[in-house]
Amino acid sequence: MAHGHGNKSNEKVVYVGDSRIRKPGPRPAPPDYTAFPGKSEAFIPNFLLKEWMAGVVVLVGFLVLTIAEPAPLGYPADPLNGSFIPMPDWYFLFIYQLLKYPYTSEDFIVLGTIGIPGIAFGALLLVPFLDTGKERRFYRRPITSSLMIVSLIASVYLTWVSWHHYTEELEKSGVVPEHIEREEKNKESIESGKGRWIPGKEKTVALVKPDDPAFEIMKKAQCIACHGGELEGGGAPSLRGIGDTLSKDELVDTITNGRANGAMPSFKGTLSEAEIDQVATWLSEQKAEAAE
């Protein structure tokens, strides 16, 4: 009652806030890295994450390229084949051409194989330590940019010269690249009904009725894992011409019970009796005389 509020003791008071607390407002956005001249973004995680993402893009690009254009498959290496013209992968063509020049071959082979590549890769490793300028624009960094442009031009030029020289050698010698010759022979063999062409086994007996469903049964049973994709042999003997060696009953017994203490496994629980009979019948027809 000292303050004159005695007559209002029953009045309801509602507190709507505390004036001592500042009303929250929108927080100011943190300054961008450009607000700090001469400084860059944080290395971890900002810069490192960008580098990783760039690396992933490059890796995916290489994977797509290797899947779309697989490496050509030639013949097994033959040191007696004097007509063979070697050709490395495209990304090694520039260094392959470099080794053809007199100052990087013969007496200077060490310079060509170790010296020049070592200088190039060593310079690449030292760039972050030698070029410490803060300028990011390439035209403001003439030395680094010039070296990069010269390296790119040299790599492209040497690659083109190497490929041009390779095609000229093929035309002069009349040699067909092994992977192209192999594809042509494989196509001819399949069209003639002999199945896939196998280098070094040209005298192999051709398959009789290569489209017979029994062959699909054998593929399903994984017989080709040992006997070869075209039954030409591999980890197990060839089954081409097997009809000249084993009768149908012997083939049924071999497929059902196996042979050689498990070297030839039993397929009694894998194939039905009807499937075993079908496979044995087809294999008994694999004779050299019938294939001719």
PDB file of C-alpha atoms in Angstrom:
ATOM      1  CA  MET A   1       0.000   0.000   0.000  1.00  0.00           C
ATOM      2  CA  ALA A   2       3.063   2.219   0.168  1.00  0.00           C
ATOM      3  CA  HIS A   3       2.878   2.652  -3.593  1.00  0.00           C
ATOM      4  CA  GLY A   4      -0.837   3.225  -3.764  1.00  0.00           C
ATOM      5  CA  HIS A   5      -1.762  -0.154  -5.211  1.00  0.00           C
ATOM      6  CA  GLY A   6      -3.751  -1.446  -2.285  1.00  0.00           C
ATOM      7  CA  ASN A   7      -7.041  -1.021  -4.046  1.00  0.00           C
ATOM      8  CA  LYS A   8      -5.845  -3.092  -6.984  1.00  0.00           C
ATOM      9  CA  SER A   9      -4.590  -6.168  -5.112  1.00  0.00           C
ATOM     10  CA  ASN A  10      -7.126  -8.397  -6.848  1.00  0.00           C
ATOM     11  CA  GLU A  11      -6.199  -7.219 -10.371  1.00  0.00           C
ATOM     12  CA  LYS A  12      -4.861  -9.968 -12.671  1.00  0.00           C
ATOM     13  CA  VAL A  13      -1.448  -9.131 -14.106  1.00  0.00           C
ATOM     14  CA  VAL A  14      -0.327 -10.801 -17.387  1.00  0.00           C
ATOM     15  CA  TYR A  15       3.384 -10.766 -18.274  1.00  0.00           C
ATOM     16  CA  VAL A  16       3.926 -10.667 -22.024  1.00  0.00           C
ATOM     17  CA  GLY A  17       7.702 -10.591 -22.097  1.00  0.00           C
ATOM     18  CA  ASP A  18      10.847  -9.396 -20.464  1.00  0.00           C
ATOM     19  CA  SER A  19      12.183  -6.111 -21.720  1.00  0.00           C
ATOM     20  CA  ARG A  20      15.652  -7.107 -20.645  1.00  0.00           C
ATOM     21  CA  ILE A  21      15.905  -9.710 -23.451  1.00  0.00           C
ATOM     22  CA  ARG A  22      16.575  -8.457 -26.947  1.00  0.00           C
ATOM     23  CA  LYS A  23      14.103  -9.577 -29.537  1.00  0.00           C
ATOM     24  CA  PRO A  24      15.809 -12.052 -31.888  1.00  0.00           C
ATOM     25  CA  GLY A  25      16.108 -10.969 -35.482  1.00  0.00           C
ATOM     26  CA  PRO A  26      17.543 -12.449 -38.685  1.00  0.00           C
ATOM     27  CA  ARG A  27      21.151 -13.432 -38.240  1.00  0.00           C
ATOM     28  CA  PRO A  28      23.612 -11.760 -40.598  1.00  0.00           C
ATOM     29  CA  ALA A  29      25.061 -14.067 -43.254  1.00  0.00           C
ATOM     30  CA  PRO A  30      28.722 -14.953 -42.706  1.00  0.00           C
ATOM     31  CA  PRO A  31      31.088 -13.176 -45.072  1.00  0.00           C
ATOM     32  CA  ASP A  32      32.186 -14.947 -48.249  1.00  0.00           C
ATOM     33  CA  TYR A  33      35.800 -15.965 -48.776  1.00  0.00           C
ATOM     34  CA  THR A  34      36.108 -13.103 -51.254  1.00  0.00           C
ATOM     35  CA  ALA A  35      35.749 -10.711 -48.302  1.00  0.00           C
ATOM     36  CA  PHE A  36      39.229 -11.759 -47.208  1.00  0.00           C
ATOM     37  CA  PRO A  37      41.675 -10.753 -49.981  1.00  0.00           C
ATOM     38  CA  GLY A  38      44.738 -12.915 -50.223  1.00  0.00           C
ATOM     39  CA  LYS A  39      43.126 -15.871 -48.470  1.00  0.00           C
ATOM     40  CA  SER A  40      41.553 -19.019 -49.883  1.00  0.00           C
ATOM     41  CA  GLU A  41      38.838 -21.370 -48.749  1.00  0.00           C
ATOM     42  CA  ALA A  42      39.384 -23.966 -46.062  1.00  0.00           C
ATOM     43  CA  PHE A  43      41.421 -26.934 -47.258  1.00  0.00           C
ATOM     44  CA  ILE A  44      39.369 -29.412 -45.199  1.00  0.00           C
ATOM     45  CA  PRO A  45      36.676 -30.127 -46.172  1.00  0.00           C
ATOM     46  CA  ASN A  46      35.911 -27.529 -48.873  1.00  0.00           C
ATOM     47  CA  PHE A  47      38.905 -27.751 -51.191  1.00  0.00           C
ATOM     48  CA  LEU A  48      39.587 -31.444 -50.560  1.00  0.00           C
ATOM     49  CA  LEU A  49      35.979 -32.375 -51.325  1.00  0.00           C
ATOM     50  CA  LYS A  50      36.139 -30.536 -54.639  1.00  0.00           C
ATOM     51  CA  GLU A  51      39.311 -32.384 -55.579  1.00  0.00           C
ATOM     52  CA  TRP A  52      37.732 -35.708 -54.714  1.00  0.00           C
ATOM     53  CA  MET A  53      34.665 -34.948 -56.811  1.00  0.00           C
ATOM     54  CA  ALA A  54      36.850 -33.962 -59.765  1.00  0.00           C
ATOM     55  CA  GLY A  55      38.782 -37.216 -59.357  1.00  0.00           C
ATOM     56  CA  VAL A  56      35.555 -39.234 -59.329  1.00  0.00           C
ATOM     57  CA  VAL A  57      34.386 -37.585 -62.560  1.00  0.00           C
ATOM     58  CA  VAL A  58      37.698 -38.393 -64.269  1.00  0.00           C
ATOM     59  CA  LEU A  59      37.634 -41.990 -62.990  1.00  0.00           C
ATOM     60  CA  VAL A  60      34.065 -42.529 -64.191  1.00  0.00           C
ATOM     61  CA  GLY A  61      35.053 -41.086 -67.576  1.00  0.00           C
ATOM     62  CA  PHE A  62      37.920 -43.585 -67.891  1.00  0.00           C
ATOM     63  CA  LEU A  63      35.656 -46.471 -66.853  1.00  0.00           C
ATOM     64  CA  VAL A  64      33.055 -45.508 -69.473  1.00  0.00           C
ATOM     65  CA  LEU A  65      35.800 -45.264 -72.104  1.00  0.00           C
ATOM     66  CA  THR A  66      37.267 -48.681 -71.266  1.00  0.00           C
ATOM     67  CA  ILE A  67      33.812 -50.301 -71.319  1.00  0.00           C
ATOM     68  CA  ALA A  68      32.785 -48.633 -74.588  1.00  0.00           C
ATOM     69  CA  GLU A  69      36.135 -49.322 -76.298  1.00  0.00           C
ATOM     70  CA  PRO A  70      37.730 -52.425 -74.732  1.00  0.00           C
ATOM     71  CA  ALA A  71      41.347 -53.259 -75.418  1.00  0.00           C
ATOM     72  CA  PRO A  72      41.778 -55.245 -78.670  1.00  0.00           C
ATOM     73  CA  LEU A  73      42.531 -58.921 -78.216  1.00  0.00           C
ATOM     74  CA  GLY A  74      45.323 -60.236 -80.402  1.00  0.00           C
ATOM     75  CA  TYR A  75      47.105 -63.582 -80.528  1.00  0.00           C
ATOM     76  CA  PRO A  76      49.272 -65.047 -77.775  1.00  0.00           C
ATOM     77  CA  ALA A  77      52.785 -63.596 -77.787  1.00  0.00           C
ATOM     78  CA  ASP A  78      55.032 -65.206 -80.378  1.00  0.00           C
ATOM     79  CA  PRO A  79      58.721 -64.146 -80.346  1.00  0.00           C
ATOM     80  CA  LEU A  80      59.205 -65.765 -83.770  1.00  0.00           C
ATOM     81  CA  ASN A  81      56.594 -63.574 -85.455  1.00  0.00           C
ATOM     82  CA  GLY A  82      58.766 -61.058 -87.312  1.00  0.00           C
ATOM     83  CA  SER A  83      55.826 -59.398 -89.077  1.00  0.00           C
ATOM     84  CA  PHE A  84      54.193 -58.229 -85.862  1.00  0.00           C
ATOM     85  CA  ILE A  85      54.156 -54.431 -85.472  1.00  0.00           C
ATOM     86  CA  PRO A  86      53.874 -53.497 -81.783  1.00  0.00           C
ATOM     87  CA  MET A  87      51.495 -50.769 -80.731  1.00  0.00           C
ATOM     88  CA  PRO A  88      50.946 -49.688 -77.096  1.00  0.00           C
ATOM     89  CA  ASP A  89      47.739 -48.273 -75.644  1.00  0.00           C
ATOM     90  CA  TRP A  90      46.750 -44.815 -76.855  1.00  0.00           C
ATOM     91  CA  TYR A  91      47.777 -43.070 -73.638  1.00  0.00           C
ATOM     92  CA  PHE A  92      51.355 -44.324 -74.082  1.00  0.00           C
ATOM     93  CA  LEU A  93      51.681 -43.373 -77.750  1.00  0.00           C
ATOM     94  CA  PHE A  94      53.422 -40.069 -77.075  1.00  0.00           C
ATOM     95  CA  ILE A  95      56.201 -41.630 -74.991  1.00  0.00           C
ATOM     96  CA  TYR A  96      56.385 -44.547 -77.478  1.00  0.00           C
ATOM     97  CA  GLN A  97      57.043 -42.071 -80.281  1.00  0.00           C
ATOM     98  CA  LEU A  98      59.547 -40.176 -78.159  1.00  0.00           C
ATOM     99  CA  LEU A  99      61.652 -43.337 -77.811  1.00  0.00           C
ATOM    100  CA  LYS A 100      61.973 -43.581 -81.611  1.00  0.00           C
ATOM    101  CA  TYR A 101      64.118 -40.469 -81.873  1.00  0.00           C
ATOM    102  CA  PRO A 102      67.933 -40.803 -81.862  1.00  0.00           C
ATOM    103  CA  TYR A 103      68.466 -38.637 -78.784  1.00  0.00           C
ATOM    104  CA  THR A 104      66.144 -40.810 -76.648  1.00  0.00           C
ATOM    105  CA  SER A 105      67.093 -44.291 -77.882  1.00  0.00           C
ATOM    106  CA  GLU A 106      70.116 -46.570 -78.319  1.00  0.00           C
ATOM    107  CA  ASP A 107      72.961 -44.875 -76.423  1.00  0.00           C
ATOM    108  CA  PHE A 108      70.516 -42.390 -74.887  1.00  0.00           C
ATOM    109  CA  ILE A 109      67.852 -44.900 -73.886  1.00  0.00           C
ATOM    110  CA  VAL A 110      68.235 -44.038 -70.194  1.00  0.00           C
ATOM    111  CA  LEU A 111      67.481 -40.405 -70.991  1.00  0.00           C
ATOM    112  CA  GLY A 112      64.346 -41.371 -72.895  1.00  0.00           C
ATOM    113  CA  THR A 113      62.979 -43.904 -70.418  1.00  0.00           C
ATOM    114  CA  ILE A 114      64.016 -42.369 -67.096  1.00  0.00           C
ATOM    115  CA  GLY A 115      65.469 -38.897 -67.610  1.00  0.00           C
ATOM    116  CA  ILE A 116      62.777 -37.026 -69.534  1.00  0.00           C
ATOM    117  CA  PRO A 117      59.765 -38.707 -67.821  1.00  0.00           C
ATOM    118  CA  GLY A 118      61.471 -38.177 -64.452  1.00  0.00           C
ATOM    119  CA  ILE A 119      61.965 -34.481 -65.134  1.00  0.00           C
ATOM    120  CA  ALA A 120      58.352 -34.117 -66.257  1.00  0.00           C
ATOM    121  CA  PHE A 121      56.825 -35.864 -63.264  1.00  0.00           C
ATOM    122  CA  GLY A 122      59.297 -34.258 -60.876  1.00  0.00           C
ATOM    123  CA  ALA A 123      58.360 -30.812 -62.162  1.00  0.00           C
ATOM    124  CA  LEU A 124      54.705 -31.686 -61.710  1.00  0.00           C
ATOM    125  CA  LEU A 125      55.339 -32.601 -58.067  1.00  0.00           C
ATOM    126  CA  LEU A 126      57.321 -29.410 -57.458  1.00  0.00           C
ATOM    127  CA  VAL A 127      54.785 -27.031 -59.018  1.00  0.00           C
ATOM    128  CA  PRO A 128      52.894 -26.360 -55.736  1.00  0.00           C
ATOM    129  CA  PHE A 129      56.165 -25.407 -54.068  1.00  0.00           C
ATOM    130  CA  LEU A 130      57.663 -23.362 -56.916  1.00  0.00           C
ATOM    131  CA  ASP A 131      54.533 -21.554 -58.046  1.00  0.00           C
ATOM    132  CA  THR A 132      53.278 -19.963 -54.827  1.00  0.00           C
ATOM    133  CA  GLY A 133      51.532 -16.999 -56.437  1.00  0.00           C
ATOM    134  CA  LYS A 134      48.030 -16.116 -55.280  1.00  0.00           C
ATOM    135  CA  GLU A 135      46.795 -15.307 -58.764  1.00  0.00           C
ATOM    136  CA  ARG A 136      44.292 -17.815 -60.149  1.00  0.00           C
ATOM    137  CA  ARG A 137      43.842 -16.510 -63.703  1.00  0.00           C
ATOM    138  CA  PHE A 138      45.994 -18.461 -66.125  1.00  0.00           C
ATOM    139  CA  TYR A 139      47.001 -15.427 -68.206  1.00  0.00           C
ATOM    140  CA  ARG A 140      48.455 -13.871 -65.054  1.00  0.00           C
ATOM    141  CA  ARG A 141      50.681 -16.921 -64.555  1.00  0.00           C
ATOM    142  CA  PRO A 142      52.643 -16.970 -67.839  1.00  0.00           C
ATOM    143  CA  ILE A 143      55.380 -19.429 -66.895  1.00  0.00           C
ATOM    144  CA  THR A 144      53.122 -22.156 -65.503  1.00  0.00           C
ATOM    145  CA  SER A 145      50.504 -21.694 -68.206  1.00  0.00           C
ATOM    146  CA  SER A 146      53.111 -21.764 -70.977  1.00  0.00           C
ATOM    147  CA  LEU A 147      54.638 -24.995 -69.696  1.00  0.00           C
ATOM    148  CA  MET A 148      51.205 -26.600 -69.482  1.00  0.00           C
ATOM    149  CA  ILE A 149      50.238 -25.557 -73.031  1.00  0.00           C
ATOM    150  CA  VAL A 150      53.579 -26.715 -74.472  1.00  0.00           C
ATOM    151  CA  SER A 151      53.227 -30.101 -72.708  1.00  0.00           C
ATOM    152  CA  LEU A 152      49.707 -30.594 -74.072  1.00  0.00           C
ATOM    153  CA  ILE A 153      50.724 -29.656 -77.604  1.00  0.00           C
ATOM    154  CA  ALA A 154      53.752 -31.972 -77.454  1.00  0.00           C
ATOM    155  CA  SER A 155      51.666 -34.904 -76.165  1.00  0.00           C
ATOM    156  CA  VAL A 156      49.000 -34.466 -78.841  1.00  0.00           C
ATOM    157  CA  TYR A 157      51.582 -34.062 -81.606  1.00  0.00           C
ATOM    158  CA  LEU A 158      53.630 -37.112 -80.587  1.00  0.00           C
ATOM    159  CA  THR A 159      50.446 -39.202 -80.272  1.00  0.00           C
ATOM    160  CA  TRP A 160      49.339 -38.215 -83.791  1.00  0.00           C
ATOM    161  CA  VAL A 161      52.786 -38.877 -85.284  1.00  0.00           C
ATOM    162  CA  SER A 162      52.970 -42.295 -83.619  1.00  0.00           C
ATOM    163  CA  TRP A 163      49.552 -43.376 -84.897  1.00  0.00           C
ATOM    164  CA  HIS A 164      50.279 -42.029 -88.398  1.00  0.00           C
ATOM    165  CA  HIS A 165      53.567 -43.931 -88.511  1.00  0.00           C
ATOM    166  CA  TYR A 166      51.822 -47.127 -87.354  1.00  0.00           C
ATOM    167  CA  THR A 167      49.178 -46.960 -90.100  1.00  0.00           C
ATOM    168  CA  GLU A 168      51.879 -46.314 -92.710  1.00  0.00           C
ATOM    169  CA  GLU A 169      53.821 -49.375 -91.566  1.00  0.00           C
ATOM    170  CA  LEU A 170      50.678 -51.504 -91.846  1.00  0.00           C
ATOM    171  CA  GLU A 171      50.046 -50.311 -95.404  1.00  0.00           C
ATOM    172  CA  LYS A 172      53.642 -50.854 -96.515  1.00  0.00           C
ATOM    173  CA  SER A 173      53.936 -54.360 -95.071  1.00  0.00           C
ATOM    174  CA  GLY A 174      50.365 -55.399 -95.901  1.00  0.00           C
ATOM    175  CA  VAL A 175      49.914 -56.682 -92.353  1.00  0.00           C
ATOM    176  CA  VAL A 176      46.410 -56.855 -90.884  1.00  0.00           C
ATOM    177  CA  PRO A 177      46.326 -56.045 -87.141  1.00  0.00           C
ATOM    178  CA  GLU A 178      45.912 -59.199 -85.081  1.00  0.00           C
ATOM    179  CA  HIS A 179      42.709 -58.108 -83.352  1.00  0.00           C
ATOM    180  CA  ILE A 180      41.036 -57.337 -86.709  1.00  0.00           C
ATOM    181  CA  GLU A 181      42.203 -60.628 -88.250  1.00  0.00           C
ATOM    182  CA  ARG A 182      41.003 -62.517 -85.198  1.00  0.00           C
ATOM    183  CA  GLU A 183      37.554 -60.903 -85.374  1.00  0.00           C
ATOM    184  CA  GLU A 184      37.245 -61.767 -89.083  1.00  0.00           C
ATOM    185  CA  LYS A 185      38.265 -65.400 -88.592  1.00  0.00           C
ATOM    186  CA  ASN A 186      35.953 -65.714 -85.609  1.00  0.00           C
ATOM    187  CA  LYS A 187      33.044 -64.375 -87.654  1.00  0.00           C
ATOM    188  CA  GLU A 188      33.784 -66.751 -90.556  1.00  0.00           C
ATOM    189  CA  SER A 189      34.039 -69.723 -88.201  1.00  0.00           C
ATOM    190  CA  ILE A 190      30.714 -68.961 -86.541  1.00  0.00           C
ATOM    191  CA  GLU A 191      28.961 -68.412 -89.872  1.00  0.00           C
ATOM    192  CA  SER A 192      30.272 -71.753 -91.146  1.00  0.00           C
ATOM    193  CA  GLY A 193      28.827 -73.508 -88.086  1.00  0.00           C
ATOM    194  CA  LYS A 194      32.186 -74.374 -86.510  1.00  0.00           C
ATOM    195  CA  GLY A 195      31.725 -72.187 -83.447  1.00  0.00           C
ATOM    196  CA  ARG A 196      34.142 -69.609 -82.108  1.00  0.00           C
ATOM    197  CA  TRP A 197      37.563 -69.637 -83.771  1.00  0.00           C
ATOM    198  CA  ILE A 198      40.380 -70.590 -81.386  1.00  0.00           C
ATOM    199  CA  PRO A 199      43.938 -69.448 -82.192  1.00  0.00           C
ATOM    200  CA  GLY A 200      46.433 -72.285 -82.314  1.00  0.00           C
ATOM    201  CA  LYS A 201      43.712 -74.925 -82.574  1.00  0.00           C
ATOM    202  CA  GLU A 202      42.728 -74.571 -86.209  1.00  0.00           C
ATOM    203  CA  LYS A 203      42.792 -78.352 -86.653  1.00  0.00           C
ATOM    204  CA  THR A 204      40.349 -78.915 -83.813  1.00  0.00           C
ATOM    205  CA  VAL A 205      37.381 -81.025 -84.830  1.00  0.00           C
ATOM    206  CA  ALA A 206      34.336 -78.854 -85.477  1.00  0.00           C
ATOM    207  CA  LEU A 207      31.248 -79.196 -83.305  1.00  0.00           C
ATOM    208  CA  VAL A 208      28.393 -81.243 -84.716  1.00  0.00           C
ATOM    209  CA  LYS A 209      25.040 -79.481 -84.288  1.00  0.00           C
ATOM    210  CA  PRO A 210      26.462 -76.563 -82.251  1.00  0.00           C
ATOM    211  CA  ASP A 211      22.941 -75.183 -81.718  1.00  0.00           C
ATOM    212  CA  ASP A 212      21.662 -78.348 -80.066  1.00  0.00           C
ATOM    213  CA  PRO A 213      19.849 -77.692 -76.727  1.00  0.00           C
ATOM    214  CA  ALA A 214      22.211 -80.189 -75.065  1.00  0.00           C
ATOM    215  CA  PHE A 215      24.997 -77.609 -75.364  1.00  0.00           C
ATOM    216  CA  GLU A 216      22.897 -75.146 -73.363  1.00  0.00           C
ATOM    217  CA  ILE A 217      22.421 -77.814 -70.683  1.00  0.00           C
ATOM    218  CA  MET A 218      26.188 -78.225 -70.463  1.00  0.00           C
ATOM    219  CA  LYS A 219      26.630 -74.470 -70.139  1.00  0.00           C
ATOM    220  CA  LYS A 220      24.055 -74.404 -67.357  1.00  0.00           C
ATOM    221  CA  ALA A 221      25.908 -77.211 -65.569  1.00  0.00           C
ATOM    222  CA  GLN A 222      29.182 -75.245 -65.885  1.00  0.00           C
ATOM    223  CA  CYS A 223      30.857 -77.933 -67.977  1.00  0.00           C
ATOM    224  CA  ILE A 224      32.464 -75.182 -70.037  1.00  0.00           C
ATOM    225  CA  ALA A 225      34.409 -73.994 -66.989  1.00  0.00           C
ATOM    226  CA  CYS A 226      36.782 -76.940 -67.459  1.00  0.00           C
ATOM    227  CA  HIS A 227      36.156 -78.123 -71.023  1.00  0.00           C
ATOM    228  CA  GLY A 228      36.248 -74.625 -72.589  1.00  0.00           C
ATOM    229  CA  GLY A 229      33.600 -72.244 -73.868  1.00  0.00           C
ATOM    230  CA  GLU A 230      33.473 -74.127 -77.178  1.00  0.00           C
ATOM    231  CA  LEU A 231      34.413 -77.511 -75.686  1.00  0.00           C
ATOM    232  CA  GLU A 232      37.896 -77.032 -77.128  1.00  0.00           C
ATOM    233  CA  GLY A 233      39.540 -78.065 -73.883  1.00  0.00           C
ATOM    234  CA  GLY A 234      41.186 -76.156 -71.100  1.00  0.00           C
ATOM    235  CA  GLY A 235      41.484 -77.459 -67.580  1.00  0.00           C
ATOM    236  CA  ALA A 236      39.900 -80.662 -68.875  1.00  0.00           C
ATOM    237  CA  PRO A 237      40.200 -82.543 -72.202  1.00  0.00           C
ATOM    238  CA  SER A 238      38.496 -81.339 -75.367  1.00  0.00           C
ATOM    239  CA  LEU A 239      35.100 -82.879 -76.041  1.00  0.00           C
ATOM    240  CA  ARG A 240      35.258 -82.250 -79.775  1.00  0.00           C
ATOM    241  CA  GLY A 241      35.378 -85.654 -81.457  1.00  0.00           C
ATOM    242  CA  ILE A 242      34.684 -87.390 -78.136  1.00  0.00           C
ATOM    243  CA  GLY A 243      32.232 -89.659 -79.953  1.00  0.00           C
ATOM    244  CA  ASP A 244      35.178 -91.393 -81.622  1.00  0.00           C
ATOM    245  CA  THR A 245      36.531 -92.346 -78.198  1.00  0.00           C
ATOM    246  CA  LEU A 246      33.535 -93.044 -75.937  1.00  0.00           C
ATOM    247  CA  SER A 247      30.181 -94.620 -76.679  1.00  0.00           C
ATOM    248  CA  LYS A 248      26.891 -93.156 -75.488  1.00  0.00           C
ATOM    249  CA  ASP A 249      26.674 -95.627 -72.570  1.00  0.00           C
ATOM    250  CA  GLU A 250      30.196 -94.740 -71.469  1.00  0.00           C
ATOM    251  CA  LEU A 251      29.342 -91.047 -71.650  1.00  0.00           C
ATOM    252  CA  VAL A 252      26.192 -91.583 -69.569  1.00  0.00           C
ATOM    253  CA  ASP A 253      28.249 -93.432 -66.945  1.00  0.00           C
ATOM    254  CA  THR A 254      30.935 -90.728 -66.925  1.00  0.00           C
ATOM    255  CA  ILE A 255      28.425 -87.870 -66.540  1.00  0.00           C
ATOM    256  CA  THR A 256      26.445 -89.726 -63.884  1.00  0.00           C
ATOM    257  CA  ASN A 257      29.254 -91.098 -61.731  1.00  0.00           C
ATOM    258  CA  GLY A 258      32.270 -88.991 -62.659  1.00  0.00           C
ATOM    259  CA  ARG A 259      35.815 -90.194 -63.322  1.00  0.00           C
ATOM    260  CA  ALA A 260      39.394 -90.031 -62.093  1.00  0.00           C
ATOM    261  CA  ASN A 261      38.581 -89.836 -58.383  1.00  0.00           C
ATOM    262  CA  GLY A 262      36.524 -86.678 -58.709  1.00  0.00           C
ATOM    263  CA  ALA A 263      38.604 -84.896 -61.337  1.00  0.00           C
ATOM    264  CA  MET A 264      35.502 -85.291 -63.475  1.00  0.00           C
ATOM    265  CA  PRO A 265      32.683 -84.639 -60.967  1.00  0.00           C
ATOM    266  CA  SER A 266      29.424 -86.528 -60.833  1.00  0.00           C
ATOM    267  CA  PHE A 267      26.350 -84.708 -62.140  1.00  0.00           C
ATOM    268  CA  LYS A 268      23.878 -87.221 -60.741  1.00  0.00           C
ATOM    269  CA  GLY A 269      22.313 -84.679 -58.388  1.00  0.00           C
ATOM    270  CA  THR A 270      22.741 -81.736 -60.726  1.00  0.00           C
ATOM    271  CA  LEU A 271      21.169 -82.999 -63.941  1.00  0.00           C
ATOM    272  CA  SER A 272      18.118 -85.187 -64.361  1.00  0.00           C
ATOM    273  CA  GLU A 273      18.333 -88.560 -66.071  1.00  0.00           C
ATOM    274  CA  ALA A 274      16.662 -87.087 -69.144  1.00  0.00           C
ATOM    275  CA  GLU A 275      19.190 -84.246 -69.316  1.00  0.00           C
ATOM    276  CA  ILE A 276      22.114 -86.641 -68.864  1.00  0.00           C
ATOM    277  CA  ASP A 277      20.774 -88.827 -71.667  1.00  0.00           C
ATOM    278  CA  GLN A 278      20.314 -85.771 -73.903  1.00  0.00           C
ATOM    279  CA  VAL A 279      23.857 -84.552 -73.291  1.00  0.00           C
ATOM    280  CA  ALA A 280      25.355 -88.026 -73.751  1.00  0.00           C
ATOM    281  CA  THR A 281      23.459 -88.499 -77.026  1.00  0.00           C
ATOM    282  CA  TRP A 282      24.751 -85.185 -78.385  1.00  0.00           C
ATOM    283  CA  LEU A 283      28.331 -85.861 -77.278  1.00  0.00           C
ATOM    284  CA  SER A 284      28.263 -89.317 -78.869  1.00  0.00           C
ATOM    285  CA  GLU A 285      27.532 -87.561 -82.177  1.00  0.00           C
ATOM    286  CA  GLN A 286      30.714 -85.466 -81.885  1.00  0.00           C
ATOM    287  CA  LYS A 287      32.807 -87.375 -84.406  1.00  0.00           C
ATOM    288  CA  ALA A 288      35.496 -86.115 -86.777  1.00  0.00           C
ATOM    289  CA  GLU A 289      33.859 -87.756 -89.774  1.00  0.00           C
ATOM    290  CA  ALA A 290      30.466 -86.222 -89.014  1.00  0.00           C
ATOM    291  CA  ALA A 291      31.996 -82.767 -88.614  1.00  0.00           C
ATOM    292  CA  GLU A 292      33.507 -82.740 -92.097  1.00  0.00           C
TER     293      GLU A 292
END
